[in-house]
XYZ file of C-alpha atoms in Angstrom:
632
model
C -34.184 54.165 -34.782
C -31.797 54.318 -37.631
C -28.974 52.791 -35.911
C -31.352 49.695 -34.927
C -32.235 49.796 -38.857
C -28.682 49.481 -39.557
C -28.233 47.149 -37.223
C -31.022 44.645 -38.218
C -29.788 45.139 -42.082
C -26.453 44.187 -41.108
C -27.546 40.904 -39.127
C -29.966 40.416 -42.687
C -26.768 40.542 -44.825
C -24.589 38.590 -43.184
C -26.893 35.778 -42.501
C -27.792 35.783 -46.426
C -23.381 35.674 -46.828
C -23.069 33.385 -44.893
C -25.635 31.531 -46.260
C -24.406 31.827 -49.847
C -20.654 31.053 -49.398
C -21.981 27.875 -47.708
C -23.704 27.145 -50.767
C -20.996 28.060 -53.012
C -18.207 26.614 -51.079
C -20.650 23.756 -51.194
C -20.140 23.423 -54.955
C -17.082 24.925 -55.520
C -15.460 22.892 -53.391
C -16.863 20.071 -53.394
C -13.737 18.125 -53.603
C -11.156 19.398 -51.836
C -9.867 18.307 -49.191
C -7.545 19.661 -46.173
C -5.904 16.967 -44.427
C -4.704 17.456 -40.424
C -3.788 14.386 -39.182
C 0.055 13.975 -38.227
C 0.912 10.987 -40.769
C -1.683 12.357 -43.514
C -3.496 9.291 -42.917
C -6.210 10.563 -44.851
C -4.165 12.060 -48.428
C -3.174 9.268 -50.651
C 0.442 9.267 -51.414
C 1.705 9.541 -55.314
C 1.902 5.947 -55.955
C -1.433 5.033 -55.393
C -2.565 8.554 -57.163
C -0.620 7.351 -60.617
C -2.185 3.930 -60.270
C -5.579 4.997 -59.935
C -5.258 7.759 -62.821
C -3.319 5.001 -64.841
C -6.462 2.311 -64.755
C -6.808 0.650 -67.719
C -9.791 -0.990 -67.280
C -13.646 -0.211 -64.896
C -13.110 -1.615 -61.191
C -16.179 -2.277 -58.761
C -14.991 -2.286 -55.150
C -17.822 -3.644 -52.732
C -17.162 -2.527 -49.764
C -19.269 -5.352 -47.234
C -19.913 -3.290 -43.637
C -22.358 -4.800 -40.766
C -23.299 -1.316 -40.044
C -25.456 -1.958 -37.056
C -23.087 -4.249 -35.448
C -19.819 -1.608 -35.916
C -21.734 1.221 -33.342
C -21.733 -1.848 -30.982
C -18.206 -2.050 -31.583
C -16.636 0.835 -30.070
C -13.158 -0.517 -30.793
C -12.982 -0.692 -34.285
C -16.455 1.676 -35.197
C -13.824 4.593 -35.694
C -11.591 2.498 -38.201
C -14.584 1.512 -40.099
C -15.255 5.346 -40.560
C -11.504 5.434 -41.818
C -11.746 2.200 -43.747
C -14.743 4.559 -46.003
C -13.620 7.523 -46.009
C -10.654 6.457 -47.787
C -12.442 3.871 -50.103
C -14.372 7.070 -51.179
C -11.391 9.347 -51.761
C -10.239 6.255 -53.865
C -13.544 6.590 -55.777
C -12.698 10.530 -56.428
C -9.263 10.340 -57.594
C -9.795 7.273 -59.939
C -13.074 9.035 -61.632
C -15.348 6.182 -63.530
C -12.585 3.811 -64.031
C -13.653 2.771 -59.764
C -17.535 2.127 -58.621
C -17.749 1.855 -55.347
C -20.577 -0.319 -53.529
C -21.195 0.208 -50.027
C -22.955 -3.055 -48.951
C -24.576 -3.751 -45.553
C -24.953 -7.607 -45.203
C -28.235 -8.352 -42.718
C -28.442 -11.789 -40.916
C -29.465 -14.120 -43.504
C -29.853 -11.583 -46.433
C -28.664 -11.979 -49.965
C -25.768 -9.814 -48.775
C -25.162 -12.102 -46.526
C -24.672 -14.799 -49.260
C -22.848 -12.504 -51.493
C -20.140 -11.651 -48.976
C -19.631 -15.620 -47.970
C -19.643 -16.298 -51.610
C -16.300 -13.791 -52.051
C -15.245 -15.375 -48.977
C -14.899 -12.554 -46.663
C -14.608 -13.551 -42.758
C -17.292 -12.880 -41.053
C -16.905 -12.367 -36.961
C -19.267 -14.051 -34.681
C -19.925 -11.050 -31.750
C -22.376 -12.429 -29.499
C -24.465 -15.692 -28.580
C -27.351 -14.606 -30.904
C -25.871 -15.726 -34.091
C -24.987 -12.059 -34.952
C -21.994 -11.999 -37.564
C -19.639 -9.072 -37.781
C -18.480 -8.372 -41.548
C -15.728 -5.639 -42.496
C -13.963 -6.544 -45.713
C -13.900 -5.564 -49.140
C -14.018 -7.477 -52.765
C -13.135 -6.559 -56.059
C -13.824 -7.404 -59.763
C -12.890 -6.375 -62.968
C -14.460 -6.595 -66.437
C -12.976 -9.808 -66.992
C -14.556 -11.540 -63.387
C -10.876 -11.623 -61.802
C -11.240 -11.600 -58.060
C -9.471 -10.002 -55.004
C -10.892 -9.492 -51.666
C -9.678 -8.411 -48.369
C -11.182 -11.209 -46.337
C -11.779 -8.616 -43.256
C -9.838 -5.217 -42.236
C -7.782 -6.201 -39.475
C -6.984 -3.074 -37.016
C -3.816 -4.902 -36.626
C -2.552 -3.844 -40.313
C -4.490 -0.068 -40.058
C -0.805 1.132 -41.202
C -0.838 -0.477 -44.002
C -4.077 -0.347 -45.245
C -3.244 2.228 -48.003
C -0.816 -0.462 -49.079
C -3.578 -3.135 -49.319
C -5.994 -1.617 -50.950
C -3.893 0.074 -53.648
C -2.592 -3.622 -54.153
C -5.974 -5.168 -55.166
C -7.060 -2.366 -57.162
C -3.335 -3.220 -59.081
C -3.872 -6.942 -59.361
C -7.225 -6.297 -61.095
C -5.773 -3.398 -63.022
C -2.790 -6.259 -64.137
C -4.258 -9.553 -63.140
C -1.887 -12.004 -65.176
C 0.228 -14.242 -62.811
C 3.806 -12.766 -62.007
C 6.651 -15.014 -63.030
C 9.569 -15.716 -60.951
C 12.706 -17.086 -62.161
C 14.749 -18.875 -59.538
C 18.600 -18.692 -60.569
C 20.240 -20.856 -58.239
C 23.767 -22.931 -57.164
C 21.731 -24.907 -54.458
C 19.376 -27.460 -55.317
C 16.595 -25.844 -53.763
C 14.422 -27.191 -56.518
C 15.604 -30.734 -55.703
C 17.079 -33.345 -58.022
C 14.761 -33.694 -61.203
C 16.988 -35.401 -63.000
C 16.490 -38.833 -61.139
C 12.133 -38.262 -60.511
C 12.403 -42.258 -59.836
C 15.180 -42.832 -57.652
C 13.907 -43.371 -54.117
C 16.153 -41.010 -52.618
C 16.021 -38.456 -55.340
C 16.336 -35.257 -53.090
C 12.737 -33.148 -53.183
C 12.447 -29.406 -53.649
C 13.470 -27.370 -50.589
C 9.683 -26.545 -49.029
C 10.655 -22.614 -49.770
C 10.185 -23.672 -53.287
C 6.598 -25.259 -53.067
C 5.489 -21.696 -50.574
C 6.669 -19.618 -53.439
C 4.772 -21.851 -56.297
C 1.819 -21.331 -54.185
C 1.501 -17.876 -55.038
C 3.502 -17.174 -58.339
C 4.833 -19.540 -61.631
C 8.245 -20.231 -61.119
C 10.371 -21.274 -63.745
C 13.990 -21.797 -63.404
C 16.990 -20.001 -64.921
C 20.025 -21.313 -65.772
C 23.151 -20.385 -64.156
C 25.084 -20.218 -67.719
C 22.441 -17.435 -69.233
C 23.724 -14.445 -71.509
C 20.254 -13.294 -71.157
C 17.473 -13.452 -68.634
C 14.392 -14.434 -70.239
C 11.625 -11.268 -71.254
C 8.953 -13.460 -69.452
C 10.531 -13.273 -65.936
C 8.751 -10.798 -63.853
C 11.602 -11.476 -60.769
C 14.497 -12.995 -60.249
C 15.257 -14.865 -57.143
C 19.424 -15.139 -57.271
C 21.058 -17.588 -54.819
C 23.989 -18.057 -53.923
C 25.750 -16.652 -57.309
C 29.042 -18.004 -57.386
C 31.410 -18.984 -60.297
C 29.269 -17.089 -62.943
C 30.848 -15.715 -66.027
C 31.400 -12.533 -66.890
C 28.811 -13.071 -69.514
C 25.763 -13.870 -67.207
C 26.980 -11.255 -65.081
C 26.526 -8.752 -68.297
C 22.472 -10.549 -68.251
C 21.965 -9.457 -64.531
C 23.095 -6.142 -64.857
C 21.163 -5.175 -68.012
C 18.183 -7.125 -66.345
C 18.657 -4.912 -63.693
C 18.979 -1.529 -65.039
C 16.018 -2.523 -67.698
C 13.967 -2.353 -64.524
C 13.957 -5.851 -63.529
C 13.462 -7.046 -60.198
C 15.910 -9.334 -58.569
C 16.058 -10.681 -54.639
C 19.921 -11.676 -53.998
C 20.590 -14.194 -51.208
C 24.318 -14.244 -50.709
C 26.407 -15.844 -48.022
C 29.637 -15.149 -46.837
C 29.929 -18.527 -45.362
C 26.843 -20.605 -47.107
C 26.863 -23.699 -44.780
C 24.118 -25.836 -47.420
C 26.706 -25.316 -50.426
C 28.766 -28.387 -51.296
C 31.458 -27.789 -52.559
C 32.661 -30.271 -55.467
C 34.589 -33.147 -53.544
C 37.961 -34.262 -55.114
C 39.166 -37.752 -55.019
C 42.788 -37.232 -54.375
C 42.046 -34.597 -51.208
C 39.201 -35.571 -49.037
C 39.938 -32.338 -46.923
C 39.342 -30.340 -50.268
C 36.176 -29.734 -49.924
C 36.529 -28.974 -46.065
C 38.924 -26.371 -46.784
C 37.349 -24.841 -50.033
C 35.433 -21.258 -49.881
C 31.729 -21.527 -49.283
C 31.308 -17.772 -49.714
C 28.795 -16.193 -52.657
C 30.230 -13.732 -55.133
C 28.448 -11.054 -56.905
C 31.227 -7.757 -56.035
C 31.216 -6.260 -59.486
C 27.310 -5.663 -59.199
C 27.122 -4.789 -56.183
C 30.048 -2.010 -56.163
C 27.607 -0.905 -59.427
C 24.692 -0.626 -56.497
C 26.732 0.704 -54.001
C 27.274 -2.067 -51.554
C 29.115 -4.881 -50.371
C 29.024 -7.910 -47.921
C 31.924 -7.811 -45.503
C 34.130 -10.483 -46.933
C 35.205 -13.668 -45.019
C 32.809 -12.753 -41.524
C 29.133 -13.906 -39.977
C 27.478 -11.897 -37.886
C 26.733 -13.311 -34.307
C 24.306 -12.066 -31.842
C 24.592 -13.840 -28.685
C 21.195 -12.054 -26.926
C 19.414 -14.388 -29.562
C 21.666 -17.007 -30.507
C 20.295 -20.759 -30.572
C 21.019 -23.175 -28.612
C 22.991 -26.602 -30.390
C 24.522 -29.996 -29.237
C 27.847 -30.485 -28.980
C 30.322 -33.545 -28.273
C 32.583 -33.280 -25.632
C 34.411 -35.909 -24.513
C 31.957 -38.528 -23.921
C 28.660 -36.251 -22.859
C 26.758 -34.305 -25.575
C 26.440 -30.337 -24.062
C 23.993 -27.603 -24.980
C 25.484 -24.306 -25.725
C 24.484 -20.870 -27.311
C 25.866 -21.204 -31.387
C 26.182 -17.159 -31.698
C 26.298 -17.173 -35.585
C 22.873 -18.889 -35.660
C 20.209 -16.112 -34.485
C 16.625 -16.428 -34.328
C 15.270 -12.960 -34.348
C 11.526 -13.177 -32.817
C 10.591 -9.425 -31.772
C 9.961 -5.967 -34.097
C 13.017 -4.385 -33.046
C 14.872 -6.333 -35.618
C 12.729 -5.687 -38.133
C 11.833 -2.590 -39.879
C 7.852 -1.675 -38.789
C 8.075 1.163 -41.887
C 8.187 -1.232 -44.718
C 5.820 -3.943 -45.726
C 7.829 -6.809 -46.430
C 9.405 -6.751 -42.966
C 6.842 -4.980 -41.254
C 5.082 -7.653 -39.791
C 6.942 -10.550 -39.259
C 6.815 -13.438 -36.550
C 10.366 -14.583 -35.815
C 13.311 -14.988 -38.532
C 16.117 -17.730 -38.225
C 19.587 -16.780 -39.659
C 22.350 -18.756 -39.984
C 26.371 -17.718 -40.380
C 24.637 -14.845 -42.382
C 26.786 -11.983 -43.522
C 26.313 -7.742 -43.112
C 25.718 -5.694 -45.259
C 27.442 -2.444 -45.797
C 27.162 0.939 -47.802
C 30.335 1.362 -50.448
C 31.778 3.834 -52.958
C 30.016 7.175 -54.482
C 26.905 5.555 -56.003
C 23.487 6.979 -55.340
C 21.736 4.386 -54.182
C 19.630 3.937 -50.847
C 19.882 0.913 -48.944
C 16.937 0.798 -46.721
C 17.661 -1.732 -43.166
C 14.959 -4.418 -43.363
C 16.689 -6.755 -40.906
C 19.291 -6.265 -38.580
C 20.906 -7.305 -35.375
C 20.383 -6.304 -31.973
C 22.887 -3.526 -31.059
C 25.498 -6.002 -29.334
C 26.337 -8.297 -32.470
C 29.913 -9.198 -33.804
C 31.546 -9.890 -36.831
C 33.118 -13.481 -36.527
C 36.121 -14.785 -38.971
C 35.097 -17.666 -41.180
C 37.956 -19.089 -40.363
C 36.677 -19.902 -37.244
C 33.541 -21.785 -38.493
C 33.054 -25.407 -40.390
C 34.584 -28.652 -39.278
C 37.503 -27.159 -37.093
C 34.849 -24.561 -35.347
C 34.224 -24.925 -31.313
C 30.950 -22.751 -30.300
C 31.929 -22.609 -26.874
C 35.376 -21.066 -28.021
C 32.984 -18.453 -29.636
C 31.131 -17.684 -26.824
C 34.100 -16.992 -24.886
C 35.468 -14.705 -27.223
C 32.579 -12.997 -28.104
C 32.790 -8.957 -27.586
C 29.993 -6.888 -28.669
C 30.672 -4.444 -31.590
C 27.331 -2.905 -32.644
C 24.530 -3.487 -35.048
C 25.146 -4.764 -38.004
C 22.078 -5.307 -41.600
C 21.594 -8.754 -42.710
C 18.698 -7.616 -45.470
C 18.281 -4.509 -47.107
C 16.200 -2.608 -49.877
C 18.207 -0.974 -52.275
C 16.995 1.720 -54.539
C 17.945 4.684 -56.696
C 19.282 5.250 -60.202
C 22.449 3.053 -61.012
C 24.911 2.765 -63.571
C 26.263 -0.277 -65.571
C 28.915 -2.467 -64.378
C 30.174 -3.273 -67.913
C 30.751 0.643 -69.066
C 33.180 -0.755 -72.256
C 29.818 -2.949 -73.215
C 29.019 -6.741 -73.584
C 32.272 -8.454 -72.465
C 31.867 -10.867 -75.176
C 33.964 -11.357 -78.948
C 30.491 -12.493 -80.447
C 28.160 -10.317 -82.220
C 26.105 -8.245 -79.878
C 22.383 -8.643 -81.258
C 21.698 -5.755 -82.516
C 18.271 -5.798 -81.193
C 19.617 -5.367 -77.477
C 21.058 -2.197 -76.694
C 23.564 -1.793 -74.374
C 21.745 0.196 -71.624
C 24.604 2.099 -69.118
C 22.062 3.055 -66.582
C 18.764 2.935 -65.151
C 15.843 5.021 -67.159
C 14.053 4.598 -63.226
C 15.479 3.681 -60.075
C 16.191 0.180 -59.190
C 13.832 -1.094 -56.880
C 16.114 -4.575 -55.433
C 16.415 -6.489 -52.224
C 19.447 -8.491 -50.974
C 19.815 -10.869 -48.043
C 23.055 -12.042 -46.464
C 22.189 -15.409 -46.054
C 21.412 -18.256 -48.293
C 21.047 -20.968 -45.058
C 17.752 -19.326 -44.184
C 15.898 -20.634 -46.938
C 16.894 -24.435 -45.768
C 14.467 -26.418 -44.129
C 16.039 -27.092 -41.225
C 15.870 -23.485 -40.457
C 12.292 -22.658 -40.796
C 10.453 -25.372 -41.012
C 9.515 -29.225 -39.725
C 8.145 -31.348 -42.780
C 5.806 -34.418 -41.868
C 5.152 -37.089 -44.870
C 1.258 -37.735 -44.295
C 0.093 -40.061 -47.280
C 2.466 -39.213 -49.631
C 1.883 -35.793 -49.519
C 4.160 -32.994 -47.384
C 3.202 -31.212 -44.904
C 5.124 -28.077 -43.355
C 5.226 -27.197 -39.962
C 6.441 -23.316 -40.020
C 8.440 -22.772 -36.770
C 10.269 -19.273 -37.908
C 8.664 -16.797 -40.883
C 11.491 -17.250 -43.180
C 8.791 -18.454 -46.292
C 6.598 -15.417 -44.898
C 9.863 -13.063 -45.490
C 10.639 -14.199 -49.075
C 6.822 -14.202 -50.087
C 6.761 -10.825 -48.816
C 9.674 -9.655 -50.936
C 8.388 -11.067 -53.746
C 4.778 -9.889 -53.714
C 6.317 -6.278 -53.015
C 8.775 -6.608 -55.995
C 5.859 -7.949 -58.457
C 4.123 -4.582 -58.171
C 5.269 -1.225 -60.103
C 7.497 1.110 -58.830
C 4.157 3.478 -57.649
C 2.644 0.490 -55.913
C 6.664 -0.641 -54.388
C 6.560 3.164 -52.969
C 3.017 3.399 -51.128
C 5.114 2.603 -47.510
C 3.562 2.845 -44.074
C 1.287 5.739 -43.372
C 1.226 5.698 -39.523
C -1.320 4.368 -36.920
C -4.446 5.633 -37.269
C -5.537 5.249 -33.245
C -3.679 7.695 -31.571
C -3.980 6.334 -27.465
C -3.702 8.387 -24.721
C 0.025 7.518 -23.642
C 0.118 9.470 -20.715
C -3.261 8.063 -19.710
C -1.602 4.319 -20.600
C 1.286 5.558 -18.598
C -0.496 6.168 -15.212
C -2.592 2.656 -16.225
C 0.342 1.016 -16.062
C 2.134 2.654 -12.727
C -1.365 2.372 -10.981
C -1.519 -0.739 -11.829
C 1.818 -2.064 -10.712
C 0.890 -0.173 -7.184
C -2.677 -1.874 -7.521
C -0.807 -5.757 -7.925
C 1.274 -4.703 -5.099
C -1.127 -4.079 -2.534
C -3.321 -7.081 -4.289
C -0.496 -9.222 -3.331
C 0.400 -8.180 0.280
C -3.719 -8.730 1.182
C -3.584 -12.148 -0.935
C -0.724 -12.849 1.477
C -2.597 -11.378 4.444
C -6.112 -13.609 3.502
C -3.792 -16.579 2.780
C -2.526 -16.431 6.304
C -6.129 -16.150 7.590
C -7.215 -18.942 6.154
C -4.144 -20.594 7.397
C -5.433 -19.592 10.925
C -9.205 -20.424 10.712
C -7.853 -23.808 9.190
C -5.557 -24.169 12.265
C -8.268 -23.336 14.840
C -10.839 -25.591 13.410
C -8.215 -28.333 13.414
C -8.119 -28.371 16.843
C -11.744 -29.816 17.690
C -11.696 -32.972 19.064
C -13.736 -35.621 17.332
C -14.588 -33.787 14.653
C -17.126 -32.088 16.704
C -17.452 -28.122 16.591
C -18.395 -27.477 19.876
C -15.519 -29.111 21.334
C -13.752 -25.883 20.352
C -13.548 -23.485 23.790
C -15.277 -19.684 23.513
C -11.271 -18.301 23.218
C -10.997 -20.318 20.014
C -14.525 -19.176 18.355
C -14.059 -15.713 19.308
C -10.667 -16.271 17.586
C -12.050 -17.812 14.302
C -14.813 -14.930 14.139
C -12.220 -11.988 14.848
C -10.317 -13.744 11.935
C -13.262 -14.459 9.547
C -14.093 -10.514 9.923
C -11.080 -9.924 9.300
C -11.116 -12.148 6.078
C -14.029 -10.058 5.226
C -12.566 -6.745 5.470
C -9.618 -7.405 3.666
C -11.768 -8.781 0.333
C -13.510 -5.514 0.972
C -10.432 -3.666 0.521
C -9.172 -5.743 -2.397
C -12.184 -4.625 -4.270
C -11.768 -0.556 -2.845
C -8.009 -1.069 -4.314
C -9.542 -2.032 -7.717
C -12.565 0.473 -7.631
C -9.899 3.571 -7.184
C -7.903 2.088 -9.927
C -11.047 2.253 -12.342
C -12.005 5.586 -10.576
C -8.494 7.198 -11.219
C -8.108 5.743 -14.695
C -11.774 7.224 -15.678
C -11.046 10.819 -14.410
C -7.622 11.172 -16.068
C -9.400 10.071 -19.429
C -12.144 12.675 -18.781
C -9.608 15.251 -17.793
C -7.488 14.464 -21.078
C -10.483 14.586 -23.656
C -11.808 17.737 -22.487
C -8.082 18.870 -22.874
C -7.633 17.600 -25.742
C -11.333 18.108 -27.377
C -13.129 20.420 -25.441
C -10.839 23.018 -23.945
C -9.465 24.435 -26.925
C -13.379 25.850 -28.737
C -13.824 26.948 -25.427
C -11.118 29.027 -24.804
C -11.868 30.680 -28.349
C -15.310 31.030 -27.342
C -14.276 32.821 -24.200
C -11.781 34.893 -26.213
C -14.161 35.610 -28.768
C -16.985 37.156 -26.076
C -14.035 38.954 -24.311
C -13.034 40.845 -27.272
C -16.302 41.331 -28.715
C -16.764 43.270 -24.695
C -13.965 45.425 -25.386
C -14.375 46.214 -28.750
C -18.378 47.179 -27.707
C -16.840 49.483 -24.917
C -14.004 51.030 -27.302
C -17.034 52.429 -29.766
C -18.311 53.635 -26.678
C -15.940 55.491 -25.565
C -15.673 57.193 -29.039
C -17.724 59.925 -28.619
C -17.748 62.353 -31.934
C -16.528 65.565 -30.752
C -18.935 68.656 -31.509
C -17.562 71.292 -33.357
C-alpha cells in the first residue's frame, strides 16, 4: 500500500514539474531561439542584427498573405511559413523601432485595395477570379515607400538580403549619388546638344539614372566630391598623380568605387595624329590604375584578353571575296550560373553576360585583402597577347592557336583593410588643406568591385536600341545593365547590409528520390519510344491493309485481310495499354521511394527512441527486481 502511495505521489509531482517548467520556460524563455537548420536559415546574420538595433526612425512592415489560398498551395505554403517566421524574428530583434502587420487580403476587401494600392502582384490561381498575394510593403514616418511586389521562391536565398534592404532604404531613404568618372563618352557629347549627330549617352547611362542621380566627375579632380555616394571609374588612364591621391583617400575614407579596366579597351580612341595615320592603330588601348591596385592587392595581367572558345561568339569576316562566320574567342557571352558566383547577390542571379577582349584578374603582393570571384571563365580559357588583336588581328588564326590554360576572373569583390598608396602624403608642392587629413589606411575594410572590361558597357554588347517617336527604346539581349545595377545597389548600402550574403536554399528536395525520377524516367522514355515505334508501325499496317480495297468499298477486303487488321488493331490496343502500365509504375515507384524516405527521414528516428525508451525502461523494471534486500 505504501509503495502504491509512493508511487501515485511521484506520478503527482512530476506532472505538477513538468507542468511548471513549461510555464516557466514559457516566460523565461520566451525569446530564445535554437536554430537547426544546416545554413541557419532561420538566425539572422550580424549585418542585418546592427541594422535593425541601429534604426533611427519607427518602421511598419505589412506583411500582405492570402492565407486561405497558400494551404492550396502546397508548393510555396512552407515558404510562406518561412517568409513569417522570419518577418517576426525581425520584429524581436528591432524592438519598437519595427511594427509588424500581418494582413490577409479577401477577394474584393479593403485589403484587397490596400495591397494593389502598394502595388504588390497579385497571382491569379484558378478560373474563379481567386488572386494569390505574398508580398510585403513598408513605410516610414515620413510616407517613403518600399515593397516587395511578391516573394518569389526563386530568390528564397536571398530573402534575408531583401528584406534587410527595404528596412535600410526606409531607415536612409535619400537617393544614393553616383559619380561616373570616365575616359569614354559614355555620357555622350553634351557639348554640341544641337548638332544632329551629336553622339547620345551610352544606354548603360540612362539604366543607371533610372535608379540613382548621377552626376559626373571630372577626370582632372584632386578631390572627389563629399556628395558622391559611388564612384563608377572607367577606363582610368593618363590620370595624374594628383587624382590618383583623390581615389585613394576616397577609398580608404570608406568610399565606394566600381573600376572597369581593360587591358585592350576596343571603344577607346585613341587621339589621332595628323602626321601618322597608323598612330592611333598602333597606340596602347590598355587602362591604368597599378599603383592602387598593388595598394589593394591586385593586378590585371598586362598586355592579354582572356578567350574562352566553349562560349565565344560568332563574327563576320572578309576573306577573299566571301564574308565567313567564325568563333571570335576573346568575345564570350557567358549565359549559364557556372560562371557566375550563386553566393553573392550582385552576380547571383544573372541571365547571360557579354565580354569583350576583357582582361583577368589576379591576386598580388602581401596585402590583406580578399578578392571574392564574381565572374569568371569556364575552366578551358586562355590568355591571348594584345598584340595579336586590332587591325592586324585574324580570328581564325586564333582559333587555331588556341590551347586551353585554365580559369581565369574577369570581376571580382575586393575587401579588407588597406593601406595608402601615397605613404610620403599628398604628392603635391601646394598647401595641403588643412582640413583634410592625410588618412594612411582604412578605419573599416574596403568594400570595392573591379571588372576587366570596359567594352561590356557598349551598346553593341548588350543591347539593340530602336528610335520609336523620338524616344529610345532598349532591347536587352545580355544582362550587362542588370550586372552594373546590381553592383551599384549592393555598394549603396553599409558595410552590415554589403555583408548579409546568401543564406542557403530553404527547400531541401529529396535528391536521391530526384535521382531515381530521373533514371526511371530515362528507362520510362525508352520503352515509351520503342512502343511509339511499335504503334507507328501498326498504324502503318492497318493503313496498308485498308488501302487495298477496291473501290473504296470495305467489303472488297478478303476474311485474311480483316482478320489481319483486327489481330493488328488488338494489338494497337494492347500496346496503349502498356504505355499507360509503363507510366503507372513510374508514378507507383516514385510514390513509394518518397514514402520510404519521409518515414526515414521523419518518422523513423522518434520511433526508434520510443522503442529504446520502452526497452530500457523493461530492463531497468527487471534490474529493481532482481534486487532483493538481503535479510540480516
Amino acid at each position: 500500500m505504501n509503495q502504491k502511495m509512493l508511487t501515485t505521489t511521484g506520478l503527482l509531482i512530476a506532472i505538477i514539474l513538468f507542468l511548471a517548467i513549461n510555464i516557466v520556460s514559457d516566460v523565461a524563455f520566451k525569446s530564445a531561439r535554437l536554430d537547426l537548420t544546416e545554413n541557419q536559415l532561420y538566425t539572422l546574420s550580424e549585418g542585418s542584427k546592427n541594422i535593425l538595433k541601429a534604426l533611427e526612425e519607427p518602421i511598419t512592415l505589412r506583411f500582405f498573405l492570402s492565407q486561405k489560398v497558400a494551404t492550396r498551395l502546397p508548393g510555396i505554403s512552407s515558404y510562406t511559413v518561412r517568409v513569417r517566421e522570419l518577418l517576426e524574428e525581425y520584429q524581436r530583434t528591432a524592438g519598437d523601432k519595427l511594427k509588424l502587420k500581418l494582413i490577409d487580403p479577401e477577394p474584393f476587401s479593403e485589403e484587397e485595395d490596400q495591397a494593389e494600392g502598394y502595388g504588390l502582384q497579385g497571382i491569379p490561381v484558378d478560373d474563379s477570379n481567386t488572386t494569390f498575394y505574398f508580398g510585403l510593403a513598408g513605410t516610414n514616418s515620413t510616407d517613403d515607400e518600399e515593397v516587395i511586389p511578391f516573394f518569389s521562391p526563386n530568390r528564397t536565398e536571398f530573402l534575408e538580403y531583401d528584406l534587410t534592404k527595404l528596412i535600410h532604404q526606409l531607415d536612409k531613404p535619400k537617393q544614393k549619388v553616383v559619380g561616373i568618372m570616365s575616359t569614354l563618352p559614355v555620357q555622350g557629347n553634351t557639348a554640341s546638344p544641337f548638332q544632329q549627330n551629336a553622339a547620345k549617352p551610352w544606354m548603360i547611362v540612362d539604366h543607371i539614372r533610372q535608379l540613382f542621380e548621377v552626376r559626373t566627375v571630372e577626370t582632372n579632380v584632386e578631390k572627389i566630391p563629399d556628395n558622391i555616394d559611388m564612384l563608377m571609374l572607367i577606363h582610368p588612364k593618363d590620370f595624374s598623380e594628383a587624382t590618383l591621391y583623390a581615389l585613394d583617400q576616397f577609398v580608404l575614407n570608406g568610399g565606394r568605387v566600381i573600376v572597369f579596366a581593360d587591358p585592350y579597351s576596343e571603344v577607346y580612341e585613341p587621339p589621332s595624329d595628323p602626321k601618322n595615320p597608323f598612330a592611333a592603330m598602333q597606340a596602347p588601348r590598355n587602362s591604368e590604375l597599378s599603383k592602387l591596385f598593388d595598394a589593394w592587392g591586385l593586378e590585371i595581367v598586362p598586355n592579354k584578353v582572356v578567350g574562352d572558345l566553349r562560349v565565344a561568339q560568332k563574327v563576320q569576316v572578309r576573306k577573299g571575296s566571301r564574308a565567313v562566320v567564325v568563333n571570335y574567342p576573346v568575345w564570350i557571352d557567358l549565359d549559364n550560373e557556372q560562371y557566375f558566383n550563386t553566393e553573392d547577390i550582385v552576380s547571383a542571379k544573372l541571365d547571360n553576360i557579354v565580354f569583350a577582349t576583357a582582361g583577368a584578374i589576379v591576386e598580388k603582393g602581401d596585402v590583406e585583402t580578399e578578392i571574392i570571384p564574381l565572374i569568371q571563365t569556364g575552366s578551358k580559357a586562355m590568355q591571348i597577347e594584345t598584340s595579336k588583336l586590332g587591325f592586324f588581328g585574324d580570328p581564325e588564326d586564333l582559333v587555331r592557336n588556341f590551347k586551353p590554360e585554365g580559369q581565369f576572373t574577369l570581376a571580382a569583390r575586393v575587401t579588407g583593410k588597406v593601406k595608402t598608396a601615397f605613404p610620403e602624403g599628398k604628392p603635391t608642392a601646394e598647401e595641403t588643406d588643412q582640413k583634410t587629413e592625410h588618412l594612411t589606411e582604412s578605419a573599416e575594410p574596403i568594400n570595392i568591385i573591379i571588372v576587366a572590361d570596359t567594352d561590356l558597357l557598349e551598346d553593341k554588347f548588350w543591347v539593340r536600341v530602336q528610335n520609336f517617336i523620338g524616344q529610345r527604346i532598349a532591347l536587352p539581349h545580355a544582362a550587362n545593365a542588370t550586372f552594373v545595377s546590381n553592383a551599384l545597389d549592393n555598394l549603396s548600402g553599409s558595410n552590415d547590409l554589403i555583408s548579409v550574403r546568401n543564406r542557403g536554399n530553404f527547400a531541401k528536395p529529396f535528391t536521391k528520390v530526384e535521382d531515381i525520377q530521373r533514371e526511371a524516367e530515362q528507362q520510362y522514355r525508352a520503352k515509351e519510344k520503342q512502343l511509339q515505334t511499335r504503334l507507328q508501325e501498326t498504324d502503318q499496317k492497318i493503313r496498308e491493309l485498308q488501302s487495298q480495297k477496291k473501290d473504296g468499298n470495305e467489303f472488297m477486303l478478303n476474311v485474311e485481310q480483316q482478320q489481319e487488321i483486327a489481330r493488328f488493331r488488338e494489338e494497337k490496343i494492347h500496346i496503349r495499354k502498356e504505355l499507360r502500365d509503363v507510366q503507372h509504375e513510374l508514378h507507383k515507384n516514385i510514390a513509394s521511394l518518397e514514402t520510404q524516405m519521409k518515414f526515414i527521414n521523419i518518422g523513423l528516428m522518434p520511433l526508434l527512441i520510443g522503442i529504446g525508451g520502452i526497452t530500457l525502461g523493461i530492463l531497468s523494471r527487471r534490474r529493481r527486481k532482481g534486487l532483493q534486500p538481503v535479510k540480516g
